[in-house]
Amino acid sequence: MTPVADFIRHLAAEKRHSPRTCDSYRRDLQRLAAWLAETGHPSQWPQVSSHDLRRYVAELSRAGLNGRSIARHLSAIRRFYRFLLRERLATDNPALDIRAPKSGRRLPKVADVDQLNHLLDTPPDDPLELRDLCMFELMYSSGLRLSELAGLDVDAVDLRGAEVRVLGKGGKERVLPVGRKARLALEGWLPVRAGLVPEQERALFVSQRGDRLSHRSIQARLHRWGLAKGADQRLHPHLLRHSFASHMLESSGDLRAVQELLGHADIATTQVYTHLDFQHLARIYDQSHPRARRRGYDGRQRTEDSAGE
């Protein structure tokens, strides 16, 4: 058996890894072996150096792999060499101090303000859609997470004070403002809810049977709403939360306030929305400035050109 085959057998028999995981390790190591052979690098595993592996990482990056995929490759290589060291088939682990390049942070998608207004201003067709509208208005009005919305009890809402009390991550409670449209939706939903629930049920949003709506049900109802009302992108809870944050930042520019509203412990988490805000400003600039309006010249290209200066 080859060292790679021995390693895969070790993963399957001793570590009880699934066939899928073992295949993933095998593919990663076979790709490295093929690259070593094609480029004239050492063919024996103990002879591979850290310098060789750095060149391999650079090759993976040139081939289009993102940082996460490269990190997975390196994890497989490091673990393989730990096995070789255990079996006394190598004297060191050349992948030990090599790190994958960082991936660019994936920006959350947001919905257009006009589209959201259209979707939320469409009248509901039945009592359950009245509930759905109330959920989505509240989520967009106050920037709620899915878990926060699903966990709301009826006594968490103060209609007179236009506030909602939310239990966020880590059990931290925060009080959030409720916008006029969301308050009107709540006033429409609460009488309907009263006719569905048994006296002991505290959930604000309930199913037709009167029990608390699950996360999956809320996701499915939001997706259904988008399809029924003609949304041009898939609606999901995080889209409403991200849209809330981005639209608030575009209007106010107050990053600290948005951090408090979202319940982020670290402002660095909130700063992703400054990138979204810049993208919005860049699009406006490219569409409006007389020296920016050129055929085939969009915001992406302008940003790339600036990055090279």
Coordinates of C-alpha atoms in Angstrom, one line a residue, residues 38-306:
E38 CA 4.2 17.4 -13.0
T39 CA 6.5 20.2 -11.7
G40 CA 9.5 18.0 -11.0
H41 CA 9.3 18.3 -7.2
P42 CA 10.4 15.5 -4.9
S43 CA 8.3 12.4 -5.4
Q44 CA 8.9 11.1 -1.9
W45 CA 6.7 12.5 0.8
P46 CA 9.5 13.0 3.4
Q47 CA 11.4 15.1 0.9
V48 CA 8.6 17.7 0.4
S49 CA 9.5 21.0 2.0
S50 CA 7.6 24.0 3.2
H51 CA 8.8 25.9 0.2
D52 CA 7.3 23.3 -2.1
L53 CA 3.9 23.6 -0.3
R54 CA 3.9 27.4 -0.5
R55 CA 4.4 27.1 -4.2
Y56 CA 1.5 24.6 -4.3
V57 CA -0.7 27.0 -2.4
A58 CA 0.1 29.7 -4.9
E59 CA -0.8 27.4 -7.7
L60 CA -4.2 26.5 -6.1
S61 CA -4.9 30.3 -5.7
R62 CA -4.0 30.9 -9.4
A63 CA -6.3 28.0 -10.3
G64 CA -9.2 30.0 -8.8
L65 CA -9.7 28.2 -5.4
N66 CA -10.8 30.5 -2.6
G67 CA -9.2 30.7 0.8
R68 CA -11.6 28.3 2.4
S69 CA -10.9 25.6 -0.2
I70 CA -7.2 26.1 0.1
A71 CA -7.5 25.9 3.9
R72 CA -9.2 22.5 3.5
H73 CA -6.4 21.3 1.3
L74 CA -3.8 22.4 3.9
S75 CA -5.8 20.7 6.7
A76 CA -5.7 17.4 4.8
I77 CA -1.9 17.8 4.1
R78 CA -1.1 18.6 7.7
R79 CA -3.2 15.7 9.0
F80 CA -1.5 13.3 6.5
Y81 CA 1.9 14.4 7.7
R82 CA 0.9 13.8 11.3
F83 CA 0.0 10.3 10.3
L84 CA 3.4 9.9 8.5
L85 CA 5.2 11.2 11.7
R86 CA 3.3 8.7 13.8
E87 CA 4.3 5.9 11.5
R88 CA 7.9 7.2 11.4
L89 CA 7.7 7.7 7.6
A90 CA 8.6 11.4 7.9
T91 CA 10.7 13.5 10.2
D92 CA 8.7 16.8 10.1
N93 CA 5.4 18.3 9.0
P94 CA 6.2 20.8 6.2
A95 CA 2.6 22.1 6.2
L96 CA 2.6 23.1 9.9
D97 CA 3.1 26.8 9.5
I98 CA 1.5 27.4 6.2
R99 CA -1.7 29.4 6.1
A100 CA -4.2 29.8 3.3
P101 CA -4.8 33.3 1.9
K102 CA -7.8 35.0 3.4
S103 CA -11.0 35.0 1.3
G104 CA -12.7 38.2 0.6
R105 CA -15.6 38.6 3.0
R106 CA -18.8 37.8 1.3
L107 CA -21.1 40.7 1.5
P108 CA -24.7 40.1 2.5
K109 CA -27.4 40.7 -0.2
V110 CA -29.9 43.4 0.4
A111 CA -33.2 44.2 -1.2
D112 CA -34.0 47.5 -3.0
V113 CA -36.1 49.9 -0.9
D114 CA -38.7 50.4 -3.6
Q115 CA -39.1 46.6 -4.0
L116 CA -39.5 46.1 -0.3
N117 CA -42.1 48.9 -0.1
H118 CA -44.0 47.3 -2.9
L119 CA -43.9 43.8 -1.3
L120 CA -45.0 45.0 2.1
D121 CA -47.6 47.4 0.8
T122 CA -49.4 44.6 -1.0
P123 CA -52.6 43.8 1.0
P124 CA -52.8 40.3 2.6
D125 CA -55.4 37.9 1.1
D126 CA -56.3 35.9 4.3
P127 CA -55.7 35.9 8.0
L128 CA -52.5 33.9 7.7
E129 CA -51.1 36.4 5.2
L130 CA -52.1 39.1 7.7
R131 CA -49.8 37.2 10.2
D132 CA -47.1 36.9 7.6
L133 CA -47.2 40.6 6.8
C134 CA -46.9 41.4 10.5
M135 CA -43.9 39.2 10.8
F136 CA -42.1 40.6 7.8
E137 CA -42.9 44.2 8.7
L138 CA -41.5 43.6 12.2
M139 CA -38.4 41.9 10.9
Y140 CA -37.7 44.8 8.5
S141 CA -38.8 47.5 10.9
S142 CA -36.6 46.4 13.8
G143 CA -33.8 44.3 12.1
L144 CA -34.7 41.1 14.0
R145 CA -32.9 37.8 13.6
L146 CA -35.1 34.8 12.7
S147 CA -34.6 33.2 16.1
E148 CA -35.5 36.5 17.8
L149 CA -38.8 36.8 15.8
A150 CA -39.7 33.2 16.4
G151 CA -39.1 33.5 20.1
L152 CA -41.2 36.6 20.6
D153 CA -44.0 36.3 23.2
V154 CA -47.1 38.5 23.0
D155 CA -46.2 40.5 26.0
A156 CA -42.9 41.5 24.5
V157 CA -44.7 44.0 22.3
D158 CA -45.6 47.5 23.6
L159 CA -47.9 49.0 21.0
R160 CA -48.4 52.2 23.0
G161 CA -44.7 52.8 23.4
A162 CA -44.0 51.4 19.9
E163 CA -41.3 49.0 21.3
V164 CA -40.5 45.4 21.2
R165 CA -38.4 43.5 23.8
V166 CA -36.1 41.0 22.1
L167 CA -33.9 38.2 23.5
G168 CA -30.8 38.1 21.3
K169 CA -27.6 36.0 21.2
G170 CA -26.1 35.0 24.5
G171 CA -29.4 35.7 26.3
K172 CA -28.9 39.5 25.9
E173 CA -32.1 41.5 26.0
R174 CA -32.6 44.7 24.0
V175 CA -35.5 47.0 23.4
L176 CA -36.1 48.1 19.8
P177 CA -38.4 50.7 18.2
V178 CA -41.3 49.5 16.1
G179 CA -42.1 51.5 13.0
R180 CA -45.5 52.8 12.2
K181 CA -46.2 50.2 9.5
A182 CA -45.2 47.4 11.7
R183 CA -47.3 48.7 14.5
L184 CA -50.4 48.9 12.2
A185 CA -49.7 45.3 11.1
L186 CA -49.5 44.2 14.8
E187 CA -52.8 45.9 15.5
G188 CA -54.3 43.9 12.6
W189 CA -52.8 40.6 13.7
L190 CA -53.4 40.5 17.4
P191 CA -57.2 40.1 17.2
V192 CA -56.8 37.3 14.7
R193 CA -54.2 35.6 17.0
A194 CA -56.6 35.8 19.9
G195 CA -59.1 33.6 18.0
L196 CA -56.4 30.9 17.3
V197 CA -54.5 30.4 20.6
P198 CA -55.4 28.6 23.8
E199 CA -55.2 30.8 26.9
Q200 CA -51.8 29.5 28.0
E201 CA -50.0 30.1 24.7
R202 CA -47.6 33.1 24.9
A203 CA -46.1 33.0 21.4
L204 CA -46.7 36.2 19.3
F205 CA -46.7 34.4 16.0
V206 CA -48.7 31.1 15.8
S207 CA -49.8 28.6 13.3
Q208 CA -53.4 27.9 12.3
R209 CA -53.4 25.3 15.1
G210 CA -52.5 27.9 17.6
D211 CA -48.9 26.8 18.4
R212 CA -45.7 28.8 18.0
L213 CA -44.4 29.0 14.5
S214 CA -41.1 27.2 13.8
H215 CA -38.1 28.8 12.2
R216 CA -38.6 26.7 9.1
S217 CA -42.3 27.7 8.8
I218 CA -41.3 31.4 9.0
Q219 CA -38.7 30.9 6.2
A220 CA -41.2 29.0 4.1
R221 CA -43.9 31.7 4.5
L222 CA -41.5 34.5 3.6
H223 CA -40.4 32.6 0.5
R224 CA -44.1 32.0 -0.4
W225 CA -44.9 35.7 0.1
G226 CA -42.1 36.7 -2.3
L227 CA -43.3 34.4 -5.0
A228 CA -47.0 35.4 -4.6
K229 CA -46.2 39.1 -4.6
G230 CA -43.7 39.1 -7.5
A231 CA -40.3 39.6 -5.8
D232 CA -37.4 39.5 -8.2
Q233 CA -35.1 37.7 -5.7
R234 CA -35.6 35.0 -3.1
L235 CA -36.9 36.4 0.2
H236 CA -35.4 35.0 3.4
P237 CA -35.2 36.4 7.0
H238 CA -31.6 37.4 6.7
L239 CA -32.3 39.5 3.6
L240 CA -34.8 41.6 5.6
R241 CA -32.3 42.0 8.5
H242 CA -29.5 42.9 6.1
S243 CA -31.7 45.3 4.2
F244 CA -32.8 47.0 7.5
A245 CA -29.1 47.5 8.5
S246 CA -28.0 48.7 5.1
H247 CA -30.9 51.1 4.6
M248 CA -30.5 52.5 8.1
L249 CA -26.8 53.1 7.5
E250 CA -27.5 54.7 4.1
S251 CA -29.9 57.2 5.7
S252 CA -28.2 57.9 9.0
G253 CA -24.5 57.1 8.6
D254 CA -24.5 56.2 12.3
L255 CA -22.6 52.9 12.6
R256 CA -22.9 52.7 16.4
A257 CA -26.6 53.1 16.4
V258 CA -27.0 50.3 13.8
Q259 CA -24.7 48.1 15.9
E260 CA -27.0 48.7 18.9
L261 CA -30.1 48.0 16.9
L262 CA -28.7 44.8 15.4
G263 CA -27.4 43.6 18.8
H264 CA -23.8 43.1 17.6
A265 CA -21.3 42.7 20.4
D266 CA -18.4 43.8 18.2
I267 CA -18.7 46.8 15.9
A268 CA -16.4 45.0 13.4
T269 CA -19.4 42.7 12.6
T270 CA -21.5 45.8 11.8
Q271 CA -18.8 47.3 9.6
V272 CA -19.6 45.0 6.7
Y273 CA -22.6 47.3 6.0
T274 CA -20.2 50.2 5.4
H275 CA -19.0 48.3 2.4
L276 CA -22.6 47.9 1.2
D277 CA -23.1 51.6 1.7
F278 CA -20.0 52.4 -0.3
Q279 CA -21.2 50.2 -3.1
H280 CA -24.5 52.1 -3.1
L281 CA -22.6 55.4 -3.3
A282 CA -20.4 54.1 -6.0
R283 CA -23.3 53.2 -8.2
I284 CA -24.9 56.6 -7.7
Y285 CA -21.6 58.2 -8.6
D286 CA -21.1 56.1 -11.7
Q287 CA -24.7 56.8 -12.9
S288 CA -24.5 60.5 -12.2
H289 CA -21.1 62.0 -12.6
P290 CA -20.4 63.3 -16.1
R291 CA -16.9 62.0 -16.1
A292 CA -17.9 58.5 -14.9
R293 CA -20.6 57.8 -17.4
R294 CA -18.9 55.9 -20.1
R295 CA -20.1 52.9 -22.2
G296 CA -19.0 49.6 -20.7
Y297 CA -17.7 51.3 -17.6
D298 CA -19.6 50.2 -14.5
G299 CA -19.0 50.6 -10.8
R300 CA -17.2 47.3 -10.6
Q301 CA -14.6 48.3 -13.2
R302 CA -14.1 51.7 -11.6
T303 CA -13.4 50.1 -8.2
E304 CA -11.0 47.7 -9.8
D305 CA -9.2 50.5 -11.6
S306 CA -8.9 52.5 -8.3

